[in-house]
Every structure is written in C-alpha cells, then in structure tokens.
Coordinates of C-alpha atoms in Angstrom, one line a residue:
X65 CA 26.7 22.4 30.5
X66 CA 22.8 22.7 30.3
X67 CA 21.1 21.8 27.3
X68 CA 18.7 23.8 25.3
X69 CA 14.7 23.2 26.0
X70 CA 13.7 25.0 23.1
X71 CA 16.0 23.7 20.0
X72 CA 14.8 24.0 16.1
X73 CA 14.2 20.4 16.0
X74 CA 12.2 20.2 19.1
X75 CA 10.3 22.8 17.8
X76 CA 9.8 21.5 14.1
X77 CA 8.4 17.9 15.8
X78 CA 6.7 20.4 18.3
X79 CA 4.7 22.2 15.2
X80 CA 4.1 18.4 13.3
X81 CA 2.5 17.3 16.6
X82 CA 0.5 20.1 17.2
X83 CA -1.0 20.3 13.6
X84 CA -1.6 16.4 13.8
X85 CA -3.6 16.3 17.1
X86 CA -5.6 19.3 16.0
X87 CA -6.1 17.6 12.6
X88 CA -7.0 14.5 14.4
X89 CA -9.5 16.5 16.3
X90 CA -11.0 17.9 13.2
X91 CA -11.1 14.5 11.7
X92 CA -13.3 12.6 14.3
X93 CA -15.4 15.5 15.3
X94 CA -16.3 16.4 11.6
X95 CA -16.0 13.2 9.6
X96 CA -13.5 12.6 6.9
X97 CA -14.7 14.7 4.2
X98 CA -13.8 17.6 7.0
X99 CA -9.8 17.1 6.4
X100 CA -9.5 15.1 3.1
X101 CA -9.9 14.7 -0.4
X102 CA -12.0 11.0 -0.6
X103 CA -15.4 10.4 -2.5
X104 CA -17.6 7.7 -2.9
X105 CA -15.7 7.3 -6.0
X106 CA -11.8 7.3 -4.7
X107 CA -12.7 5.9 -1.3
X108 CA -9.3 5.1 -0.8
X109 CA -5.9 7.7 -1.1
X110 CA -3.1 8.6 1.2
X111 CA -4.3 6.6 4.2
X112 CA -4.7 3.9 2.8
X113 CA -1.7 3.8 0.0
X114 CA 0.8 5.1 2.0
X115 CA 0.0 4.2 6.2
X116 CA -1.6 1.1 5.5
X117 CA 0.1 -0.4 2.2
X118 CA 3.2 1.1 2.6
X119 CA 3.5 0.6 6.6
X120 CA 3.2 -3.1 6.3
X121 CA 5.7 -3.4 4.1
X122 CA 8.3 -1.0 5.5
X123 CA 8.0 -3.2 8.7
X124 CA 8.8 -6.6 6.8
X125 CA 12.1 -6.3 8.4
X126 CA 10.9 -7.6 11.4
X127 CA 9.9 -11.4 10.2
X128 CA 13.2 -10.9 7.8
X129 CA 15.5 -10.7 10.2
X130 CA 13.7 -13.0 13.3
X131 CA 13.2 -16.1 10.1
X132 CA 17.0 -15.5 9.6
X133 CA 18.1 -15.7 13.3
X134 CA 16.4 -18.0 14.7
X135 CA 14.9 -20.6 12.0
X136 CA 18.1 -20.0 9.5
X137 CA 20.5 -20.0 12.3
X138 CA 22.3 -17.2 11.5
X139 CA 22.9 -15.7 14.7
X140 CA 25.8 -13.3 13.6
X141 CA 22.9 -10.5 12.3
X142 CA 21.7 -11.1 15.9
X143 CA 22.6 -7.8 16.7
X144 CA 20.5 -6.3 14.3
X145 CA 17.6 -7.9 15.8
X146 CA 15.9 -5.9 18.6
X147 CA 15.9 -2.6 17.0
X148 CA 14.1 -4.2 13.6
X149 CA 11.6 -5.6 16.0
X150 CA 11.1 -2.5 17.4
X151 CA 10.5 -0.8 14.0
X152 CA 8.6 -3.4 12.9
X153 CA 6.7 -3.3 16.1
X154 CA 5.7 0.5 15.5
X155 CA 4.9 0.2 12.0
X156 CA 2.0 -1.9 12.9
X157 CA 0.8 -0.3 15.9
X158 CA 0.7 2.8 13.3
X159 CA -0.9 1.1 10.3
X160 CA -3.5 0.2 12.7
X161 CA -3.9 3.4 14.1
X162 CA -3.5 4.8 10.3
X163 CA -6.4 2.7 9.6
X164 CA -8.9 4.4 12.5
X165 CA -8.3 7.3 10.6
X166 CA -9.4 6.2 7.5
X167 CA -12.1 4.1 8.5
X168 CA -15.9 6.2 8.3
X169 CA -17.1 4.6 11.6
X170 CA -14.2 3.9 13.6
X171 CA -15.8 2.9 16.5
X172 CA -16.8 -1.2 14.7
X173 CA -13.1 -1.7 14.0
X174 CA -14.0 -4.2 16.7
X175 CA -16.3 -6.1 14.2
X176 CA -13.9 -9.0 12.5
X177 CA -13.1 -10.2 16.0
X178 CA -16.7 -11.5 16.1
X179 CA -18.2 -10.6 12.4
X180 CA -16.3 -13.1 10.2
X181 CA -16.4 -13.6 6.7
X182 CA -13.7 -16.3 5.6
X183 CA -14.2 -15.2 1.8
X184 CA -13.1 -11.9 2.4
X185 CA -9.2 -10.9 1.7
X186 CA -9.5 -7.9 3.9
X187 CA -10.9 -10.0 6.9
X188 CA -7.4 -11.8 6.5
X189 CA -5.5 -9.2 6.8
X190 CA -6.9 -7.9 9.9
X191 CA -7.0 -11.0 11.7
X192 CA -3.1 -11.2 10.0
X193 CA -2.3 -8.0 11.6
X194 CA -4.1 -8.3 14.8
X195 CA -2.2 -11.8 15.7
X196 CA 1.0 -10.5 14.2
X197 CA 0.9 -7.1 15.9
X198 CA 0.7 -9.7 19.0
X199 CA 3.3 -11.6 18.1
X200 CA 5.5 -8.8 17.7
X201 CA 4.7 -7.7 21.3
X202 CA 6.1 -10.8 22.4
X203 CA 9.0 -10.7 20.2
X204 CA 9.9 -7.1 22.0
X205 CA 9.0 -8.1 25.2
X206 CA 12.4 -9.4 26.6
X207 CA 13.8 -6.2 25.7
X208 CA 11.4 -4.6 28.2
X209 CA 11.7 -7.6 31.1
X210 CA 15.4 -6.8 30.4
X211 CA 15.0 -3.6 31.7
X212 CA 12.8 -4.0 34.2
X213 CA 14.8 -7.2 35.6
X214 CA 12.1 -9.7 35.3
X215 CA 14.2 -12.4 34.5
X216 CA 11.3 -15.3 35.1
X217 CA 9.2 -13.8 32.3
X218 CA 12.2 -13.3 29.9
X219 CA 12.7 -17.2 30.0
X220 CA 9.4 -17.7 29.8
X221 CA 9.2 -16.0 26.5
X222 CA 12.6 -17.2 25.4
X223 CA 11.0 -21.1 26.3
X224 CA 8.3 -20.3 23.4
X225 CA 10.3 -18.2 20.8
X226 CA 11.1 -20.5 18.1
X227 CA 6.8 -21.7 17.6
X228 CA 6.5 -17.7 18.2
X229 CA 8.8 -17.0 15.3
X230 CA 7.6 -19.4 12.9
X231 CA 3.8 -18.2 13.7
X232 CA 4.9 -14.8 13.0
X233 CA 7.1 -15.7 9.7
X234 CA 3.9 -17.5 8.7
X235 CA 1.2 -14.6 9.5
X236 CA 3.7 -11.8 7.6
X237 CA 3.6 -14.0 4.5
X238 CA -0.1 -14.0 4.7
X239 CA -1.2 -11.2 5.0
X240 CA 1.6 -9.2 3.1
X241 CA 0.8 -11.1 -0.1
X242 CA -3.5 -10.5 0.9
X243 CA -2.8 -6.8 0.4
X244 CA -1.8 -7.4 -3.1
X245 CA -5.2 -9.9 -2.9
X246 CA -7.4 -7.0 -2.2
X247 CA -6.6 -5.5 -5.7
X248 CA -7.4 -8.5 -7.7
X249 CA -11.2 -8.2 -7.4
X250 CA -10.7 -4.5 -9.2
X251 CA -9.7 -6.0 -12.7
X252 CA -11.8 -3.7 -14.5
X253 CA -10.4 -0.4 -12.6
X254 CA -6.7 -1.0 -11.9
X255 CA -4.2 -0.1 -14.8
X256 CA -2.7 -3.0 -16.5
X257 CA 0.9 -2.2 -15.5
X258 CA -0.4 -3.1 -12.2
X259 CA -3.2 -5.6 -12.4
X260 CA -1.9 -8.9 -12.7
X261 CA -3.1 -12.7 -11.2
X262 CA -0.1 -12.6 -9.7
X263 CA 0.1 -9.2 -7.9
X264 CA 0.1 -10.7 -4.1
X265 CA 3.1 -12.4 -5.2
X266 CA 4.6 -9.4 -5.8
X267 CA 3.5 -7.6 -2.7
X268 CA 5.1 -10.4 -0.8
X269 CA 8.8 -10.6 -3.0
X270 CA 8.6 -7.1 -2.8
X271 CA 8.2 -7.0 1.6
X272 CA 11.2 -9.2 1.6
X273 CA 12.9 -6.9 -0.2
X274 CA 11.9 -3.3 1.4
X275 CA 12.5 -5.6 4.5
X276 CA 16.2 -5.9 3.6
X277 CA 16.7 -2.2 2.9
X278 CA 15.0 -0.9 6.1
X279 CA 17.5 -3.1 8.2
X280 CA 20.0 -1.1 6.3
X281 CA 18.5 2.1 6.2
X282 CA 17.7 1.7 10.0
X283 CA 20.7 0.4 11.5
X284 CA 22.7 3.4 9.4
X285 CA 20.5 6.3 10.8
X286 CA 20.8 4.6 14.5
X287 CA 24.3 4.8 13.6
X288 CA 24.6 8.7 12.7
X289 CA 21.8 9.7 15.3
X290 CA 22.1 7.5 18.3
X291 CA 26.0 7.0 18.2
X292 CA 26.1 3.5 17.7
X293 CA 28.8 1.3 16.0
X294 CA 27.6 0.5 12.9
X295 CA 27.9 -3.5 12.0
X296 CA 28.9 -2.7 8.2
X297 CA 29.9 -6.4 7.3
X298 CA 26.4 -7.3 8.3
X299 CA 25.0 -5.1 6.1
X300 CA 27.1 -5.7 3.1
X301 CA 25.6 -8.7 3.7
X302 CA 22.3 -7.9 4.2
X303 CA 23.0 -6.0 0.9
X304 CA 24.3 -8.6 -1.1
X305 CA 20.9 -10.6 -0.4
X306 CA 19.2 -7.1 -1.7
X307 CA 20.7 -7.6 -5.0
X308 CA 19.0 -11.1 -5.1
X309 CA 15.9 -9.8 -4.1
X310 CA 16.1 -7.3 -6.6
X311 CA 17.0 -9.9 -9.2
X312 CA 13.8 -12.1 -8.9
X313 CA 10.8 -9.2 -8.0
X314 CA 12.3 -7.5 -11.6
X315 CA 12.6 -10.6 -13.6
X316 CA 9.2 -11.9 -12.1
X317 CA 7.6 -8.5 -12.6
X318 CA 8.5 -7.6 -16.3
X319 CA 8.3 -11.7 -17.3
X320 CA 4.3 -11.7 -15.8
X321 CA 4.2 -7.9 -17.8
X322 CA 5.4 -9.6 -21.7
X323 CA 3.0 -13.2 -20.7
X324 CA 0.5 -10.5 -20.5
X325 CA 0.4 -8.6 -23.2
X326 CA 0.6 -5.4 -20.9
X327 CA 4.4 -4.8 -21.7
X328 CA 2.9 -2.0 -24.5
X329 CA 1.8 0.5 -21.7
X330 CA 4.9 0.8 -20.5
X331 CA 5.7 2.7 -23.6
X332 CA 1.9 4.1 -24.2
X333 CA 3.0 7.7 -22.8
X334 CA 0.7 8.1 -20.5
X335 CA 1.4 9.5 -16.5
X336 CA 1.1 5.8 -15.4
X337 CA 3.7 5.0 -17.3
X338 CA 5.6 7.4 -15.9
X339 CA 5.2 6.1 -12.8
X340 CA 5.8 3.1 -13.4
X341 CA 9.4 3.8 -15.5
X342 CA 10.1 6.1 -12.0
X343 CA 9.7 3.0 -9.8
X344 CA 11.3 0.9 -11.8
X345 CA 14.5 3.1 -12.1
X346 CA 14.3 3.4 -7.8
X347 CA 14.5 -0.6 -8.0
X348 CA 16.9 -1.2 -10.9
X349 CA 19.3 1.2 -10.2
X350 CA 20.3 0.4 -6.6
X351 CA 20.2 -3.3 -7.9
X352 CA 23.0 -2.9 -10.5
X353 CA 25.1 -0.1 -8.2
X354 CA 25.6 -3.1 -5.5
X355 CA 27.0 -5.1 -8.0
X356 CA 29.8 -2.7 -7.4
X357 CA 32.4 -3.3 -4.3
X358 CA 33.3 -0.1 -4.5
X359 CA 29.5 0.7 -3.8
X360 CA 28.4 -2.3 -1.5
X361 CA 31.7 -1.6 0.9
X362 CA 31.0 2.0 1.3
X363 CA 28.6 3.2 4.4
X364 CA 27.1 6.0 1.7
X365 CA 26.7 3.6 -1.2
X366 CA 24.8 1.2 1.1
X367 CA 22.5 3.6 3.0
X368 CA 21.6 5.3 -0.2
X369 CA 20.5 2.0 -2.7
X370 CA 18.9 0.8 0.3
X371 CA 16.8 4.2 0.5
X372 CA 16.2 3.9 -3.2
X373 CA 15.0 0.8 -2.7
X374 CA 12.1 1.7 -0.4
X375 CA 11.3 4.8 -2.4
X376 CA 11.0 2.6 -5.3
X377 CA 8.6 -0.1 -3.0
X378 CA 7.0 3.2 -1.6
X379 CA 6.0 4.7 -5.0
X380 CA 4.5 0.9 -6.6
X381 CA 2.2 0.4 -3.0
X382 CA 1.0 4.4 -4.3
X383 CA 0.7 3.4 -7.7
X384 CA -1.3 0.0 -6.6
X385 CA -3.6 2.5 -4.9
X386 CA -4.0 5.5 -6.0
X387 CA -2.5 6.6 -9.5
X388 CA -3.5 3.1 -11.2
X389 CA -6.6 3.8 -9.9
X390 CA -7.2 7.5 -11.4
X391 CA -8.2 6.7 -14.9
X392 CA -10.8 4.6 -14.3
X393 CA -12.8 6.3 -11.3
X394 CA -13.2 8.7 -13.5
X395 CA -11.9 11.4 -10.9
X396 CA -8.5 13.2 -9.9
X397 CA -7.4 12.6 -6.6
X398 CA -4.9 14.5 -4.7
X399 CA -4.4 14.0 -0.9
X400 CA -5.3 17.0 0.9
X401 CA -3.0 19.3 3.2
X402 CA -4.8 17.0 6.3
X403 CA -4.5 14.1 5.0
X404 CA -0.1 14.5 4.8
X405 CA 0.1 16.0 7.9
X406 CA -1.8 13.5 9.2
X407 CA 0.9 11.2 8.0
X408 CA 3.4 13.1 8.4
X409 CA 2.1 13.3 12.3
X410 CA 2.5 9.2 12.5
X411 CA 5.7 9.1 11.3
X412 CA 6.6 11.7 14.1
X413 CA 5.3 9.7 16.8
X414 CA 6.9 6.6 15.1
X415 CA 10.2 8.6 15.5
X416 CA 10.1 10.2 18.7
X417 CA 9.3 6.6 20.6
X418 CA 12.2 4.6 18.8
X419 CA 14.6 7.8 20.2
X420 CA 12.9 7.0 23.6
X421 CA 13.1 3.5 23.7
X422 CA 16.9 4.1 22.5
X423 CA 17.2 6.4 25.6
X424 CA 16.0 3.9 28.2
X425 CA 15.8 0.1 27.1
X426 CA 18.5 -1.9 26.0
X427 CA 17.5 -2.2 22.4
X428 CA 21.3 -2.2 21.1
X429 CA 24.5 -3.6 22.5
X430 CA 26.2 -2.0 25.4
X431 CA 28.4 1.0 23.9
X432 CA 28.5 4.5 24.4
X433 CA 30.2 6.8 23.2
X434 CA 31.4 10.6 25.1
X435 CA 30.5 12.3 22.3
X436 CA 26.3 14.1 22.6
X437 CA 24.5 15.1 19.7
X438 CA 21.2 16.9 19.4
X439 CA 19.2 13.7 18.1
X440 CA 16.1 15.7 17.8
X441 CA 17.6 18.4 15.4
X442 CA 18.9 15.7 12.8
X443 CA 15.5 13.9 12.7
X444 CA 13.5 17.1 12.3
X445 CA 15.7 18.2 9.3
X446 CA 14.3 14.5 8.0
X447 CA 11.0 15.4 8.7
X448 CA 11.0 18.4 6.7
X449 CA 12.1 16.8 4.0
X450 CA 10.0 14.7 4.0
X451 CA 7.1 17.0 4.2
X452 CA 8.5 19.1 1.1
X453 CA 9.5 16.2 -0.7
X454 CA 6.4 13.9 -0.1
X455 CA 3.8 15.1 -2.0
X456 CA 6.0 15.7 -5.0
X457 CA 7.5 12.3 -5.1
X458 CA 4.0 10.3 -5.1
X459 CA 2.0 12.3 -7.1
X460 CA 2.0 14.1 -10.1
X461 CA -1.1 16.1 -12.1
X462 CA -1.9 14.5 -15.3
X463 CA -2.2 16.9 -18.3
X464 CA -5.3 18.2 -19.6
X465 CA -5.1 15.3 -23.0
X466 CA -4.9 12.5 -20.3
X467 CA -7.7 13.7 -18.0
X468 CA -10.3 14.1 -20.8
X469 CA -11.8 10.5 -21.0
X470 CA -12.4 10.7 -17.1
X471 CA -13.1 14.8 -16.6
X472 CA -16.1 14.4 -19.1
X473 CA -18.1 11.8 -17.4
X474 CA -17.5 13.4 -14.1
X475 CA -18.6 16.7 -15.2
X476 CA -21.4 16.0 -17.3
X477 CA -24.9 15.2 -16.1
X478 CA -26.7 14.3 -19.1
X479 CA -30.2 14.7 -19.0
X480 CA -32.6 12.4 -21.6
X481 CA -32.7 15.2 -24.4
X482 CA -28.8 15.1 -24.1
X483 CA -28.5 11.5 -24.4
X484 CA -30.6 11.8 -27.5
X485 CA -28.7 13.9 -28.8
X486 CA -25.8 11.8 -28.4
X487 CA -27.8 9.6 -30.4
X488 CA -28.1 6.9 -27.2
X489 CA -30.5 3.7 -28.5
X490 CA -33.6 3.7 -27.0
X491 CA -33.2 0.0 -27.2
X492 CA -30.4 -2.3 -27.3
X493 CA -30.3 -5.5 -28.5
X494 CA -27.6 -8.1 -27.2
X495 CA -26.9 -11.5 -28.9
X496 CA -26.4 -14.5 -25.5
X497 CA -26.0 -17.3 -27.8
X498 CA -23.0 -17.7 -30.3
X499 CA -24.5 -20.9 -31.8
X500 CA -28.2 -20.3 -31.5
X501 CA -28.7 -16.8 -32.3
X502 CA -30.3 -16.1 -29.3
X503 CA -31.8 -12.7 -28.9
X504 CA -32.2 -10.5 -25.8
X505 CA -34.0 -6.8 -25.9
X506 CA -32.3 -4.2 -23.8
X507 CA -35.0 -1.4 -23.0
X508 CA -32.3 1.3 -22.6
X509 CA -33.9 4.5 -22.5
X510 CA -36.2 3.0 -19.3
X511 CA -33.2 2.4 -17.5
X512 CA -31.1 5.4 -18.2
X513 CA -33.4 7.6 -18.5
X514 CA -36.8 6.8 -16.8
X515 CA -34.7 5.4 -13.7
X516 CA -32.2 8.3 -13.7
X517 CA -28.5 5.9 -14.3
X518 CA -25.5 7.8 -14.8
X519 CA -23.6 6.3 -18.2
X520 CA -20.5 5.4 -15.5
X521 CA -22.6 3.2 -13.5
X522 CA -23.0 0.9 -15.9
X523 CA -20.3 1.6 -18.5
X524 CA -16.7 2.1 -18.4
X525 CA -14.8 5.0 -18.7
X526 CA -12.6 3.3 -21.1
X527 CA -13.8 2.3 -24.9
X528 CA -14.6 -0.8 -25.6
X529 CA -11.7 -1.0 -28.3
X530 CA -9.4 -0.6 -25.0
X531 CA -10.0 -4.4 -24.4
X532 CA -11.8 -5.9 -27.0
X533 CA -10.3 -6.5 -30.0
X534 CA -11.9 -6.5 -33.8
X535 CA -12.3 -10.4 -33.9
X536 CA -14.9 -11.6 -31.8
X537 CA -14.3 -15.0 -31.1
X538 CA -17.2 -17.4 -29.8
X539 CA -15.1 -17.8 -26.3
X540 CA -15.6 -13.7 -26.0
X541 CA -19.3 -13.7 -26.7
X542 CA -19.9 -16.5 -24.2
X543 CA -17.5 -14.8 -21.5
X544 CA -19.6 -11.6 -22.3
X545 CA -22.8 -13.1 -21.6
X546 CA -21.9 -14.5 -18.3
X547 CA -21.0 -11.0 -17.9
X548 CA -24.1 -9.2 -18.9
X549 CA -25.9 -11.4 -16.9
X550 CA -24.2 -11.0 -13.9
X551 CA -24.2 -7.3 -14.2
X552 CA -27.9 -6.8 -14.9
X553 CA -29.0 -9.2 -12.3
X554 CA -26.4 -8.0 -9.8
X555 CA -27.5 -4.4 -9.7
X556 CA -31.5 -5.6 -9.7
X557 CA -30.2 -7.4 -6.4
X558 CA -28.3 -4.5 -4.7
X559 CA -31.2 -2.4 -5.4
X560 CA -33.8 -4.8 -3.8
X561 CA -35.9 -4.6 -7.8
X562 CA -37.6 -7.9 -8.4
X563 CA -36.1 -8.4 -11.9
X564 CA -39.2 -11.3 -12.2
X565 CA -39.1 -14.3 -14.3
X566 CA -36.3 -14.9 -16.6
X567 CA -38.7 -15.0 -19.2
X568 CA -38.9 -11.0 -18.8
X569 CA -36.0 -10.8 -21.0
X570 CA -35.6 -13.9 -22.5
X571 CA -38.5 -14.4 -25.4
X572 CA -39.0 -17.8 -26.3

C-alpha cells in the first residue's frame, strides 16, 4: 500500500511554512515595521510575549523532570525524560530564534558574549539561555550517540550528568524568575494586577508549574499521534504535584494582591480585569477538577486541566507583556497578520522536528505498534486551531470608555495656543522641602512649549488621583522630590543639555 504525497495536513504545514519563510523574508529585507504592529511606544508584542516569555516557560519541563530524575532520585518518571528534553530543547532553540525576529539589528545579538553589563536583568537572561540552551544539548546528546552507536561519547556524557543537571536546574531558576525581573523596572507602566516586587517569583512558581502540565500534555499527544503506550500512573502523578503547584502560585499570587492593596482592580471593570479573572479561571479550575479521582484517573480529565493549565500560564506571560502594558503607553496594540504567522511558522518547525526525531532516534522506549496513522494530518488540524483560536484567546479590543484616557494623548498634538487653552501654567511651582518650605520655580511653558515636549513625555497617562491619595504625608513629599529630581535631571542628561549649576533652580 503506497502512501499519499500530497495529504491535507501535509499541505496545511506546507501553506504555514511557505507564508513563514516568505514573511521571514519580508521581515529582514524591510525591517520590522514591514510585517508588524510595534512602535517606539509598544516596542514589545507578540514576539516578545508569546515566543520569548511564553517559550521559556513552556519548556520548564525539561529542568522539571531531569531535577526529579537524577538529583530527587525518582527514576520511575525516567521514561518521560528524553522526549521533555527534546521539547525543552526546541523551545529554546526557538525562543532564540523568536528573538532574531524581534530584535531591530539582528546581526549584534552576538554583543553580551563580549558587551557585558552585570546590572542588567536582560544580560542575565541571555547568558541564562545561551549556557542552558548548551546544557540542554548535552542533556539530548546521548539520545543522538545512541543512534549513531558512539558508545565512548555516551559515557562520557553520562560521567558528567549529575554537575550537568544541577548547572542546568540552577541556570532555569535564574533566568526564569529574571524574565519576571525585566518588568519590575516598569512600575509606573504595568497594571497593578500584574506589577508586584515579587513578580520573578511568580514567573518562576509558575514555570514549575506549566512545566508539570507540558510533561502531561506532551507525553498524551505522543501517545495519540506517535502510537506510544502512554505511562498514565506517571502522570497522575505528575498531576497530583500540579494540584500543589497550583495551590502555592494561587495562594502566593492573590496573598501579594490583598498586602498590596491592588486586590480592588480585580473588580474595577476594566478589560484588564477581565484578563486577569480569564487567567485565573484557566488556573483555578483545572486545580480543583484534579481534586477529583474520577478526573485525575481519566486520560481526558488529565490532558485537558493540564492544557488549561498552560493556557492559563500562556494568557498571564501576555498579560505581563502586552495587555498590562496598553493603558499606560497610551496606544492599542494588536499583533499584526505577520507577526502570528510568524509564530504560528515556529511552532510548525517546532512540530515537524519532534515527529522527525520520533521517526529516527530513540527518544521513547522500544514499542511499536502495527497500526499507521497519518501523524501529519492530526497535527495540522492542531495547527489550525490554533491559528483560529490564537488571536482570540490573547487579545481582546477594549471599548471605546476604556480607550479614552490613552486615545486622547495619542491623537492630540497640542500646539502652545491649545495648551493655553487648556489653561496649562506658564509656570509651576513645586515645594522640595516638607519642613523648610523650600521653593523651586518650574518655567513650564519654556519646556513644553518653546522646546516642543509632548504632555506624555513627562506626564502620565493616568491622573494623579490614580496613585496619590488626598492626604499628603511628609514621606510622599520627600519621595516625590527625589522623584522630581531624578526626572528633570535625567532627561537634561539623555538629551546631552547642560542643566548648569544647581543654583539654576534652586534660589537661595
């Protein structure tokens, strides 16, 4: 019997390819402005929120499952092992090539190997990724010297995979909780239901436990696609330590929410909190069905909390990114058609080389079964999902009431007859010292209207009543002093403008 060379599914990953490589093409020959949606003022969207952020912690699984083998000693999940490796493996080879994409000059992604800055959180995570990515390569090796029957470099790597394991259990934790790092110099611009002090913890509980639901979600499509005997007391296992999980990012979550004060947005109406009560419900849910055996013992009831798991992990690395982001830049963002297919094209390739690696290296025990099945047709029908259901799931168009704030400083150019008639002060006058009275003279109509400022680059979109309160305690003047200062003689810095002596604002 001869198979089929043109199939639906073949041609459906066939048509995802093509557009990807010709949207690639597009995107380095053009620039990115050529295929997405980005600005100086929402530098970072799909690219970054979904095949960065959400790559890196879709491939937890892989220091998840290698701490628990080998440093836990719990070798029964052992066969789980090489295909989590592999996934994890080619998650980050895609998050970095995810990141070439994004990047404006892609050619000095070279630059932290030799340009290092040890203050920088992003820095981290490169060099994170970059060593991890390589200690994944060795973690995956002896599957390949398996099949190619070099059995002296095997025990070569087998001699050094306990201090390879540890480094590679130690670099995840790193740099998962640094992604949830780079946020926390953005107080002023990310939402409140996701700003918080302790948001790389988060991103870290929350790897562990996307981890735990990929090595279900995995090993139960391997099973339906690839014909192989699913371990399902391993993963009730697996999804009893999900319910844990679950348990302490929730309870940590909506106890650093009430310490806080930010518990009140949840309820404020707004599309963020709409967001936020959808990922929630992804997380919660699945956590209190597996408290059921009827649900934890059942193939279905597993595959499907897991996958509501990651959706749930999925949609809070996009609200990190992009949606608690919206407000405040003053902008709406919605990825463009070249940014999904882009993504859409990753996850393809992601796809096509675990079916090949299936096909020819020994990545799960030795069983076959007589039955064939058109792999390539069930992962297409995936695919489109996915590309219908993508979009929709991550992002949703806030109404017209919720865009006003943000809409009006974006569209309105105010020229200095319109800020007069706004009633702007010509000059402002700010009080430094609580105790002492201390006077400083603000000459605004010079800076914002001599010197040409736009109101956002000095203001925020949101009112002051938004964070200050009525009482104005001596603590708050002093904080806003330092802050003043910082912001006036910040910007006279970045723009090379002598701001002179100190005296120049400062009467005595």
């Amino acid at each position: 019997m001869t198979r089929k060379i043109f199939t639906p599914g073949r041609l459906i990953i066939s048509v995802i390819c093509v557009a990807g490589i010709i949207t690639t093409f597009v995107r380095f020959a053009k620039g990115l402005g050529a295929v997405t949606n980005l600005s100086d003022r929402f530098p970072w969207g799909l690219w970054v929120g979904f095949d960065v952020l959400c790559g890196v912690a879709l491939a937890a699984g892989g220091f998840v499952m290698t701490a628990s083998v080998y440093l836990l000693n719990l070798r029964k999940y052992q066969p789980l092992l090489r295909p989590t490796i592999l996934t994890a493996f080619l998650g980050y080879i895609l998050v970095s090539t995810g990141l070439i994409y994004d990047l404006g000059k892609p050619y000095n992604i070279w630059h932290p190997l030799i340009m290092w800055n040890a203050h920088s959180a992003m820095f981290e995570v490169a060099w994170c990724v970059m060593l991890y990515s390589t200690v994944l390569a060795l973690e995956f090796s002896p599957i390949l010297f398996e099949h190619l029957r070099m059995e002296r470099a095997k025990r070569i790597i087998h001699a050094i995979e306990i201090p390879v394991v540890i480094a590679g259990v130690v670099l995840s934790t790193l740099h998962q909780s640094s992604l949830g790092t780079l946020f926390l110099i953005v107080p002023d611009r990310l939402h409140p239901l996701w700003y918080t002090p302790v948001l790389p913890v988060l991103f870290f509980i929350s790897a562990i436990t996307v981890g735990l639901a990929m090595v279900i979600v995995e090993s139960s499509l391997s099973s339906k696609f690839f014909h192989r005997s699913l371990k399902l007391d391993l993963l009730i296992d697996m999804g009893r330590f999900l319910i844990i999980a679950l348990m302490l990012y929730l309870a940590v979550r909506f106890q650093d929410l009430i310490f806080r004060g930010s518990i009140k947005h949840v309820f404020s109406g707004g599309y963020e909190s709409a967001f936020f009560a959808a990922e929630i419900f992804l997380m919660l849910a699945p956590m209190v069905a597996l408290m059921f055996k009827r649900i934890i013992v059942s193939r279905r009831g597993l595959f499907f909390c897991a996958l509501s798991v990651i959706g749930g992990v999925v949609l809070n690395r996009l609200d990190v990114a992009i949606v608690g982001m919206m407000r405040s830049a003053g902008v709406y963002y919605f990825p463009s058609a070249g940014e999904i297919t882009v993504s859409i094209f990753l996850v393809t390739v992601g796809i096509i080389i675990f079916a090949l690696a299936d096909k020819y290296l020994p990545l799960f025990p030795m069983e076959k079964e007589a039955k064939e099945t058109n792999t390539m047709k069930q992962a297409a029908v995936i695919l489109m999902v996915l590309f219908m259901v993508m979009p929709l799931l991550s992002y949703a168009e806030p109404t017209e009431k919720e865009q006003s704030a943000a809409v009006k400083v974006r569209l309105q150019k105010l020229s200095i007859d319109d800020r007069k008639a706004a009633e702007t002060p010509e000059v402002v006058i700010y009080k430094t010292d609580y105790k002492k009275g201390t006077l400083v003279k603000f000459n605004h109509k010079m800076h914002a209207g001599d010197y040409g400022l736009k109101c956002i680059e000095c203001h925020h979109v949101e009112k002051c009543a938004h964070c200050h309160g009525q009482d104005t305690t001596p603590m708050m003047v002093e904080e806003s002093k330092i802050a003043l200062h910082e912001t006036c003689m910040g910007c006279h810095r970045a723009m090379g403008v002598n701001p002179r002596q100190c005296d120049t604002c400062h009467k005595q």
